[in-house]
Short mmCIF file of C-alpha atoms in Angstrom, two decimals:
data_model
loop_
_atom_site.label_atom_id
_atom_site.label_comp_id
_atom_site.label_asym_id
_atom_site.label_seq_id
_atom_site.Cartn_x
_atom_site.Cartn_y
_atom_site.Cartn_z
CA UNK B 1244 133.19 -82.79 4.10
CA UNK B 1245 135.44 -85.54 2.42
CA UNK B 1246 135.06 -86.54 -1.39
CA UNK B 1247 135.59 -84.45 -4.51
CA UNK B 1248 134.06 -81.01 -4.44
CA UNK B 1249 131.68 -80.65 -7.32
CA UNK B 1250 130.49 -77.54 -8.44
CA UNK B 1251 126.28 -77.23 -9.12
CA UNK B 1252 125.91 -74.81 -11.75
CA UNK B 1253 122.85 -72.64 -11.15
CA UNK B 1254 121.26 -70.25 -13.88
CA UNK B 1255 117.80 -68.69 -13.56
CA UNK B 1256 115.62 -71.20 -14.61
CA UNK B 1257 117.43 -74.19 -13.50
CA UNK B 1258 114.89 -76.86 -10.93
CA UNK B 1259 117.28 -79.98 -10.08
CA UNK B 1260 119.91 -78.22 -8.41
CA UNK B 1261 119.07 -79.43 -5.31
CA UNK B 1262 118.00 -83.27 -6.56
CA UNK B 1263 121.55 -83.20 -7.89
CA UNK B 1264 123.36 -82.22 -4.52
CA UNK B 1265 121.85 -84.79 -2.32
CA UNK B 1266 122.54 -87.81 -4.85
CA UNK B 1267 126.10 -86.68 -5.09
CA UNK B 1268 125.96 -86.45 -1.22
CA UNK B 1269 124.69 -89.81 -1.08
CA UNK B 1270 127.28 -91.01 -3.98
CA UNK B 1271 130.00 -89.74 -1.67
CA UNK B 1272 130.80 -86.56 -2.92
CA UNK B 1273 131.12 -82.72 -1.92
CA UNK B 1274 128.96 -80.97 -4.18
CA UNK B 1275 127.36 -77.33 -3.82
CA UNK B 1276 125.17 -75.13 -5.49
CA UNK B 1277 126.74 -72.28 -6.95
CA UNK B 1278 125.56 -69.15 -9.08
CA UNK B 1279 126.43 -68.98 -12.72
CA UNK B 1280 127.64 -65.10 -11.69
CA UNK B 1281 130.07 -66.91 -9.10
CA UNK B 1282 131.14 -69.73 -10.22
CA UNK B 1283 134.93 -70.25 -10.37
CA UNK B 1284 136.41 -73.08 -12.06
CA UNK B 1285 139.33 -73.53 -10.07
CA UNK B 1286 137.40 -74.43 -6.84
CA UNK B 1287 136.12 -77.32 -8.09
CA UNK B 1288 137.39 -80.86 -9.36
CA UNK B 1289 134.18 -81.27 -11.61
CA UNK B 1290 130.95 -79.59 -12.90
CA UNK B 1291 127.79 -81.13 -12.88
CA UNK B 1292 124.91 -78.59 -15.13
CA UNK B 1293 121.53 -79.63 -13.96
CA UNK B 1294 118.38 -80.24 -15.10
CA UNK B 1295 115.25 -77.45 -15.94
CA UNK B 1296 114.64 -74.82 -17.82
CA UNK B 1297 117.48 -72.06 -17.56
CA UNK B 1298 116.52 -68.78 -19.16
CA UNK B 1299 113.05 -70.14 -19.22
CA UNK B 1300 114.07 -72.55 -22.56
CA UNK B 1301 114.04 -68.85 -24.35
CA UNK B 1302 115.09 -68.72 -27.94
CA UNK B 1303 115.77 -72.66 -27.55
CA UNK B 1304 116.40 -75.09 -24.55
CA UNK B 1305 120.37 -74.09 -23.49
CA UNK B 1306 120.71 -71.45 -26.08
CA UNK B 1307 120.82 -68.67 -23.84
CA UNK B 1308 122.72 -70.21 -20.83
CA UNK B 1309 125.49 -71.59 -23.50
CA UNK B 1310 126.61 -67.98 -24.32
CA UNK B 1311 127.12 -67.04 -20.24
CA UNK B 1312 130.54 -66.21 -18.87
CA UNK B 1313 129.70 -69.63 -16.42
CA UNK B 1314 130.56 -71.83 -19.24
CA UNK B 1315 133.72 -70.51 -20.20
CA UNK B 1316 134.80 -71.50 -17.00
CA UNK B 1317 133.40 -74.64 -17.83
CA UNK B 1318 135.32 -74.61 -21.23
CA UNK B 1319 138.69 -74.42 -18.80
CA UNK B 1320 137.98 -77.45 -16.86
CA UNK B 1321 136.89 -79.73 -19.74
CA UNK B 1322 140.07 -78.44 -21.30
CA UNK B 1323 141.86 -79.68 -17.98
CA UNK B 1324 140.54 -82.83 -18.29
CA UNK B 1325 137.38 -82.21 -15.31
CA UNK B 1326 134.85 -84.26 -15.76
CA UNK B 1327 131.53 -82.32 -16.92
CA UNK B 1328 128.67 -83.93 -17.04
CA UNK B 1329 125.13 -81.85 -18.19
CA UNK B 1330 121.93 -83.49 -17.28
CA UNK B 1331 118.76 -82.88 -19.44
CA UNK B 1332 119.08 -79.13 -20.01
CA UNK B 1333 122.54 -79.44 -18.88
CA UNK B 1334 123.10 -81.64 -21.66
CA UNK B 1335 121.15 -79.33 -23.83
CA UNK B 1336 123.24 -76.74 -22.53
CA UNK B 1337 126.40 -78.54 -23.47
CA UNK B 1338 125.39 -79.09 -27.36
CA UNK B 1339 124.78 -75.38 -27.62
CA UNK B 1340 128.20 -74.08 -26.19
CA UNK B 1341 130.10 -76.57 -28.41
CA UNK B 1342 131.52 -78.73 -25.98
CA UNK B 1343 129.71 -81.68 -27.31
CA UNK B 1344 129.04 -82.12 -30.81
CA UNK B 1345 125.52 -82.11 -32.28
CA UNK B 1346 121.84 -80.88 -31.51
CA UNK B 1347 118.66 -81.96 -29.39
CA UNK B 1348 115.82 -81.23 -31.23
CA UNK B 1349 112.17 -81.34 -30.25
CA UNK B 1350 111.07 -84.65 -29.57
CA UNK B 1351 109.84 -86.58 -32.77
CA UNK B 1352 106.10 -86.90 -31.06
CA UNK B 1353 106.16 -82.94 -30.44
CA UNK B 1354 105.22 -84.00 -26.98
CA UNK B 1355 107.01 -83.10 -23.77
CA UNK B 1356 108.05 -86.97 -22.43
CA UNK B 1357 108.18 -87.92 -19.22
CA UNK B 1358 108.79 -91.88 -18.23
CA UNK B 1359 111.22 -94.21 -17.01
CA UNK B 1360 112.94 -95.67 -19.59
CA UNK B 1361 115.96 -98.36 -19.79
CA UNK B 1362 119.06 -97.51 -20.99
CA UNK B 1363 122.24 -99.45 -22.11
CA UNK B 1364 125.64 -98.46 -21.67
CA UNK B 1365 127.45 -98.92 -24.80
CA UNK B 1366 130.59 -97.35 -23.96
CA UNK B 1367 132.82 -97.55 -20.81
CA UNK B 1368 135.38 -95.15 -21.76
CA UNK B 1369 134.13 -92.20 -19.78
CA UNK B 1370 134.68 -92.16 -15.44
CA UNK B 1371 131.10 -92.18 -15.20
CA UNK B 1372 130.61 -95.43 -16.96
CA UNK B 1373 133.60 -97.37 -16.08
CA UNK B 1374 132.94 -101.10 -15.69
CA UNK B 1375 129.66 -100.72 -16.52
CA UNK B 1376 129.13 -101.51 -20.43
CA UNK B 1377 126.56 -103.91 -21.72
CA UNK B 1378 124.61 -102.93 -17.99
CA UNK B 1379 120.85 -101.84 -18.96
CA UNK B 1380 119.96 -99.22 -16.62
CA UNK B 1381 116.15 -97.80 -15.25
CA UNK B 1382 116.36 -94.18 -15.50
CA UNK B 1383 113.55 -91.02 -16.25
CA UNK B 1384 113.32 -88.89 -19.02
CA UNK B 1385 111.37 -85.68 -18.70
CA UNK B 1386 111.90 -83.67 -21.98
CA UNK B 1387 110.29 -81.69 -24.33
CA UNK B 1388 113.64 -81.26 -26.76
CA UNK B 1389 115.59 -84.71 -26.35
CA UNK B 1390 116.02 -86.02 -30.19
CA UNK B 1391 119.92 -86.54 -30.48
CA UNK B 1392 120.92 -85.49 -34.37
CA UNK B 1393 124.03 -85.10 -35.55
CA UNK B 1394 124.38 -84.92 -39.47
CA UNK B 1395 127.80 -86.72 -39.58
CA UNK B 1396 127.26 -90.22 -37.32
CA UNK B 1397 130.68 -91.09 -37.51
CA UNK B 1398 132.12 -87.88 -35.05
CA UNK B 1399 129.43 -89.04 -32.23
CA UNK B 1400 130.56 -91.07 -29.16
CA UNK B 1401 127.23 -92.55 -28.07
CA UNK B 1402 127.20 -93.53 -24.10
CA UNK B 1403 124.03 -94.38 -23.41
CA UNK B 1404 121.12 -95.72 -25.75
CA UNK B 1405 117.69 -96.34 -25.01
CA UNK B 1406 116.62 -99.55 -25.09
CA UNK B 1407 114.50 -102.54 -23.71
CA UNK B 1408 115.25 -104.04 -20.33
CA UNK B 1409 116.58 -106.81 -21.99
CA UNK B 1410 119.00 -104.43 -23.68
CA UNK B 1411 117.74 -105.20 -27.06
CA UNK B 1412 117.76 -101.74 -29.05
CA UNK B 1413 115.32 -100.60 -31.62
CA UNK B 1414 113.10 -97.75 -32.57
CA UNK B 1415 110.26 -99.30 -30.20
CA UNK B 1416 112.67 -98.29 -27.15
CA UNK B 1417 112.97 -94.69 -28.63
CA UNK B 1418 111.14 -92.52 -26.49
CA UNK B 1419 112.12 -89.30 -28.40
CA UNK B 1420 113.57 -90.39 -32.10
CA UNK B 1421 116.90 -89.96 -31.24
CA UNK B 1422 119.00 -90.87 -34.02
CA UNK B 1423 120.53 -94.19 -33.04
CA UNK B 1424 118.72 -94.45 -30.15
CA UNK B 1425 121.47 -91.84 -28.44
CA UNK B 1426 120.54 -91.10 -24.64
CA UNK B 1427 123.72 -89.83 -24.07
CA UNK B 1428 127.31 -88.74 -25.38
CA UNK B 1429 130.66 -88.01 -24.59
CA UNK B 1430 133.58 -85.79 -26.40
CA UNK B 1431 136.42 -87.42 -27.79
CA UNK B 1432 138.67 -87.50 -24.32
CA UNK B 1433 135.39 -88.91 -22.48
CA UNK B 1434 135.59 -86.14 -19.68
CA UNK B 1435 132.43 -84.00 -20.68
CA UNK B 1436 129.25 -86.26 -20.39
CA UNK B 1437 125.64 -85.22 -21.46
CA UNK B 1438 122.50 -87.42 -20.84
CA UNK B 1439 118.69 -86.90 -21.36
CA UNK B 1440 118.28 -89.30 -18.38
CA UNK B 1441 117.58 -88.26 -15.05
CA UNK B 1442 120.06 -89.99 -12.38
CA UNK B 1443 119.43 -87.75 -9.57
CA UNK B 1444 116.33 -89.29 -9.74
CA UNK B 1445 117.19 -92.55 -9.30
CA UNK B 1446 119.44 -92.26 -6.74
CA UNK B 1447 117.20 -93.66 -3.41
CA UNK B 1448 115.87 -96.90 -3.47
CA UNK B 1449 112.94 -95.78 -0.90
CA UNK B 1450 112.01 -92.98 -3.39
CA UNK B 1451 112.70 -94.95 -6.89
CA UNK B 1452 109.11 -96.66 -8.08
CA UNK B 1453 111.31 -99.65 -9.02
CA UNK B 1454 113.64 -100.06 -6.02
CA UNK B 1455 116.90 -99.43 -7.87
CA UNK B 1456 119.19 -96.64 -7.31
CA UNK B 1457 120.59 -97.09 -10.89
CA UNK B 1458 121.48 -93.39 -11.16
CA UNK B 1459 123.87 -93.71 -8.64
CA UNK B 1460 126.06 -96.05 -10.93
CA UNK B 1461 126.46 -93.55 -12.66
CA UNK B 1462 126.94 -90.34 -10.69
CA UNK B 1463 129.50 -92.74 -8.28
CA UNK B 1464 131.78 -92.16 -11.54
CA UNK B 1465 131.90 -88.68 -10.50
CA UNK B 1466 132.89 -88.78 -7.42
CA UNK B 1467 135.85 -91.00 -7.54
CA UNK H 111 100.80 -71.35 -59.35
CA UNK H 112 103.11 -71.71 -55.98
CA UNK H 113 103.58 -68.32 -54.29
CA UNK H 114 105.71 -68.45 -51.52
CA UNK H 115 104.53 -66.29 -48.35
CA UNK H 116 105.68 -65.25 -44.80
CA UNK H 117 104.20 -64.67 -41.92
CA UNK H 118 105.72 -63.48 -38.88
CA UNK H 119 103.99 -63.08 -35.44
CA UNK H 120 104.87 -61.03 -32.41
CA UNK H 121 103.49 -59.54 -29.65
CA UNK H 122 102.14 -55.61 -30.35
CA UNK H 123 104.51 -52.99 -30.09
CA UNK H 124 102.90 -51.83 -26.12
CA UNK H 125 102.99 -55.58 -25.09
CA UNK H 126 106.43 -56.28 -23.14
CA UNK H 127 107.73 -59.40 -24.30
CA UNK H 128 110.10 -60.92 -21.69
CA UNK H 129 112.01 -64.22 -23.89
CA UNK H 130 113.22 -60.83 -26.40
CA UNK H 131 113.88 -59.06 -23.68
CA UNK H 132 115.66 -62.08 -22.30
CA UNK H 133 117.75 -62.82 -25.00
CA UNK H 134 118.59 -58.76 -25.91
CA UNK H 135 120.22 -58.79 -22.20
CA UNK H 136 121.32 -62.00 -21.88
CA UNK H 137 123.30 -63.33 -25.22
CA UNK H 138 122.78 -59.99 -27.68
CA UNK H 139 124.38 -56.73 -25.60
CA UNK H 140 127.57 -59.47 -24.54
CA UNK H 141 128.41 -59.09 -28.57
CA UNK H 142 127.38 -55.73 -29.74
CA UNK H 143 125.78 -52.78 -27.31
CA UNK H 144 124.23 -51.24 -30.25
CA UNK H 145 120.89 -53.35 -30.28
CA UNK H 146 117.70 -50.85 -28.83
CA UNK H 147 115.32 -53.84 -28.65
CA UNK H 148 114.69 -57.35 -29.69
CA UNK H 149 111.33 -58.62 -30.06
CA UNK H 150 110.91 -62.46 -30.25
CA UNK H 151 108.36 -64.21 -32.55
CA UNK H 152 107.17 -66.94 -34.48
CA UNK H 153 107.92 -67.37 -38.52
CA UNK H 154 105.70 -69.00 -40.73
CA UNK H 155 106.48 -69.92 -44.34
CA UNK H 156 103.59 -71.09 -46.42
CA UNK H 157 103.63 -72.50 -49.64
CA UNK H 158 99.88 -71.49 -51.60
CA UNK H 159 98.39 -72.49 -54.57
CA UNK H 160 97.13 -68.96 -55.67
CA UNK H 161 96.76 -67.07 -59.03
CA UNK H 162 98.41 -64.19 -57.91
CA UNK H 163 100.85 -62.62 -55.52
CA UNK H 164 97.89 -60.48 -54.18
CA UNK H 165 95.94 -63.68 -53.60
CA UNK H 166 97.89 -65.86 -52.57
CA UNK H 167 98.91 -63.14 -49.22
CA UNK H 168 95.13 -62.50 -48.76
CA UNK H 169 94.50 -66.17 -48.84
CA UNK H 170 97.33 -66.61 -46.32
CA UNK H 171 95.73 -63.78 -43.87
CA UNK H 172 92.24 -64.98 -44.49
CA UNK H 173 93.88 -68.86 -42.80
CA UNK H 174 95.58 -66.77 -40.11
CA UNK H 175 92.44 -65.08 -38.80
CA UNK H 176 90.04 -68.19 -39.52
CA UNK H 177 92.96 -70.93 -38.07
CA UNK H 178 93.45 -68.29 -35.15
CA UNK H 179 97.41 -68.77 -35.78
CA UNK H 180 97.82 -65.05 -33.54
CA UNK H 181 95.88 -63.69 -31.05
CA UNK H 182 94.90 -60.44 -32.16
CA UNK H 183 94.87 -58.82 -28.88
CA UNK H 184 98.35 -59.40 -27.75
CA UNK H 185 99.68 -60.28 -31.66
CA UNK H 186 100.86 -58.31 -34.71
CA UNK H 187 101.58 -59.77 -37.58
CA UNK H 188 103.23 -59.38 -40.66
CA UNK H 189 102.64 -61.19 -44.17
CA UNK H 190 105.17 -60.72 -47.36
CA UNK H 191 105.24 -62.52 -50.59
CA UNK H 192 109.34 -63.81 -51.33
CA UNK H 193 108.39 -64.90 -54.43
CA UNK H 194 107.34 -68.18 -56.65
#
């Protein structure tokens, strides 16, 4: 198969693997599932971590999984410059193994969330968002810990924030009380990517409630 | 008076608890092999209006077993006073 080859990581616990695969396929990528007990870095040109619940969200969403031999491989290629990008518990992953700065806390309405929000790209710098700032995008959320903080604002690189479909942005379009509205962040370089938003599952217009593959705007970043 | 008083939950000593013995295998033996168990639980710090120590830890019991904060079939728990 042509196209980048993206590794899948897979711990115990993790559901989207597969949901993941199939909109990279359809993105125009090579991605596969792999084991965290098999993963090698050097295979791959980039990492996606997918959604669920690895380690069964014991001790605290990603604590567990952050601490695995899997993601100091993932350290190596986000020190290469790989893109990494950590969806939902990925993301939460990501935060706890200190390759993005900050903490997702349980959602402000102690609820688990699950909706499709909008979402407004506020920063192009990264390869998944290229050309795409100021675009509002339809994506879901399905969360139980997905409240951004980060005590010192000025170190964060927000992405993505929630907001209407209009793209106006205020605590009404907070689904989780997210400090500034944050749906998603980068590091510094722009290379590792974590978002609360679902875009595996918005990657098929026949499937999508709303028509609109907007996930694979994003994920098409990915593959290039 | 505010007495300040802890409460810590976990399951019973016979009752296997799998997200200790999770995080024992999984994040604890990769530092130090010398762990023999960890047993996960839930920590409660309340802050009691009481006239004693004594008091305000029975008073804190008495809400644990009325609010059914533990399930005493499956639950131990353990209440200490850290001070005013």
């Amino acid at each position: 198969m042509e196209g980048k080859k993206i590794a899948v990581l897979k711990f115990p616990g993790t559901t989207c693997e597969l949901d993941v695969v199939k909109a990279l396929r359809e993105a125009g990528g090579n991605p596969q599932v792999v084991r965290h007990d098999r993963f090698d870095p050097d295979e791959f040109d980039s990492v996606v971590l997918p959604g669920g619940f690895s380690y069964g969200d014991y001790l605290t969403a990603g604590a567990i999984a952050s601490s695995s031999e899997a993601m100091r491989g993932v350290k190596e290629m986000s020190d290469e410059g790989k893109v990494v990008l950590g969806i939902c518990n990925g993301f939460q992953i990501l935060v706890w193994s200190g390759l993005l700065e900050g903490a997702l806390l349980e959602n402000i309405n102690r609820r688990f969330v699950s909706k499709w929000v909008f979402v407004k790209v506020i920063d192009d710098g990264t390869p998944l968002t290229k050309g795409l700032k100021g675009r509002v995008l339809r994506l879901p959320i399905a969360h139980a810990e997905g409240r951004y903080y980060h005590e010192r604002l000025e170190r964060v690189k927000p992405i993505l924030i929630y907001s209407s479909e209009r793209g106006d942005v205020s605590e009404e379009y907070n689904p989780n009380g997210s400090v500034m509205n944050i749906a998603s962040v980068s590091n510094e370089a722009g290379n590792v990517i974590g978002m609360m938003p679902h875009p595996e599952r918005a990657s098929f217009s026949n499937i999508s409630p709303f028509g609109n593959p907007d996930g694979l705007l994003i994920l098409r970043g990915i593959v290039k | 008076m505010i007495y300040e008083i802890e409460m810590i939950i976990t399951t019973k000593e016979n009752v296997r608890d799998p997200e200790g013995e999770s995080i024992k295998m999984y994040a604890v033996d990769k530092v130090d092999g010398s762990v023999s168990e960890v047993r996960a639980g839930k920590y409660l710090l309340f802050r009691i209006d009481a006239e004693s120590e004594t008091e305000a830890m029975e008073k804190v019991k008495m809400i644990a077993d009325k609010a059914r904060l533990y399930n005493p079939i499956i639950h131990q728990v353990k209440v200490r006073s850290i001070g005013r």
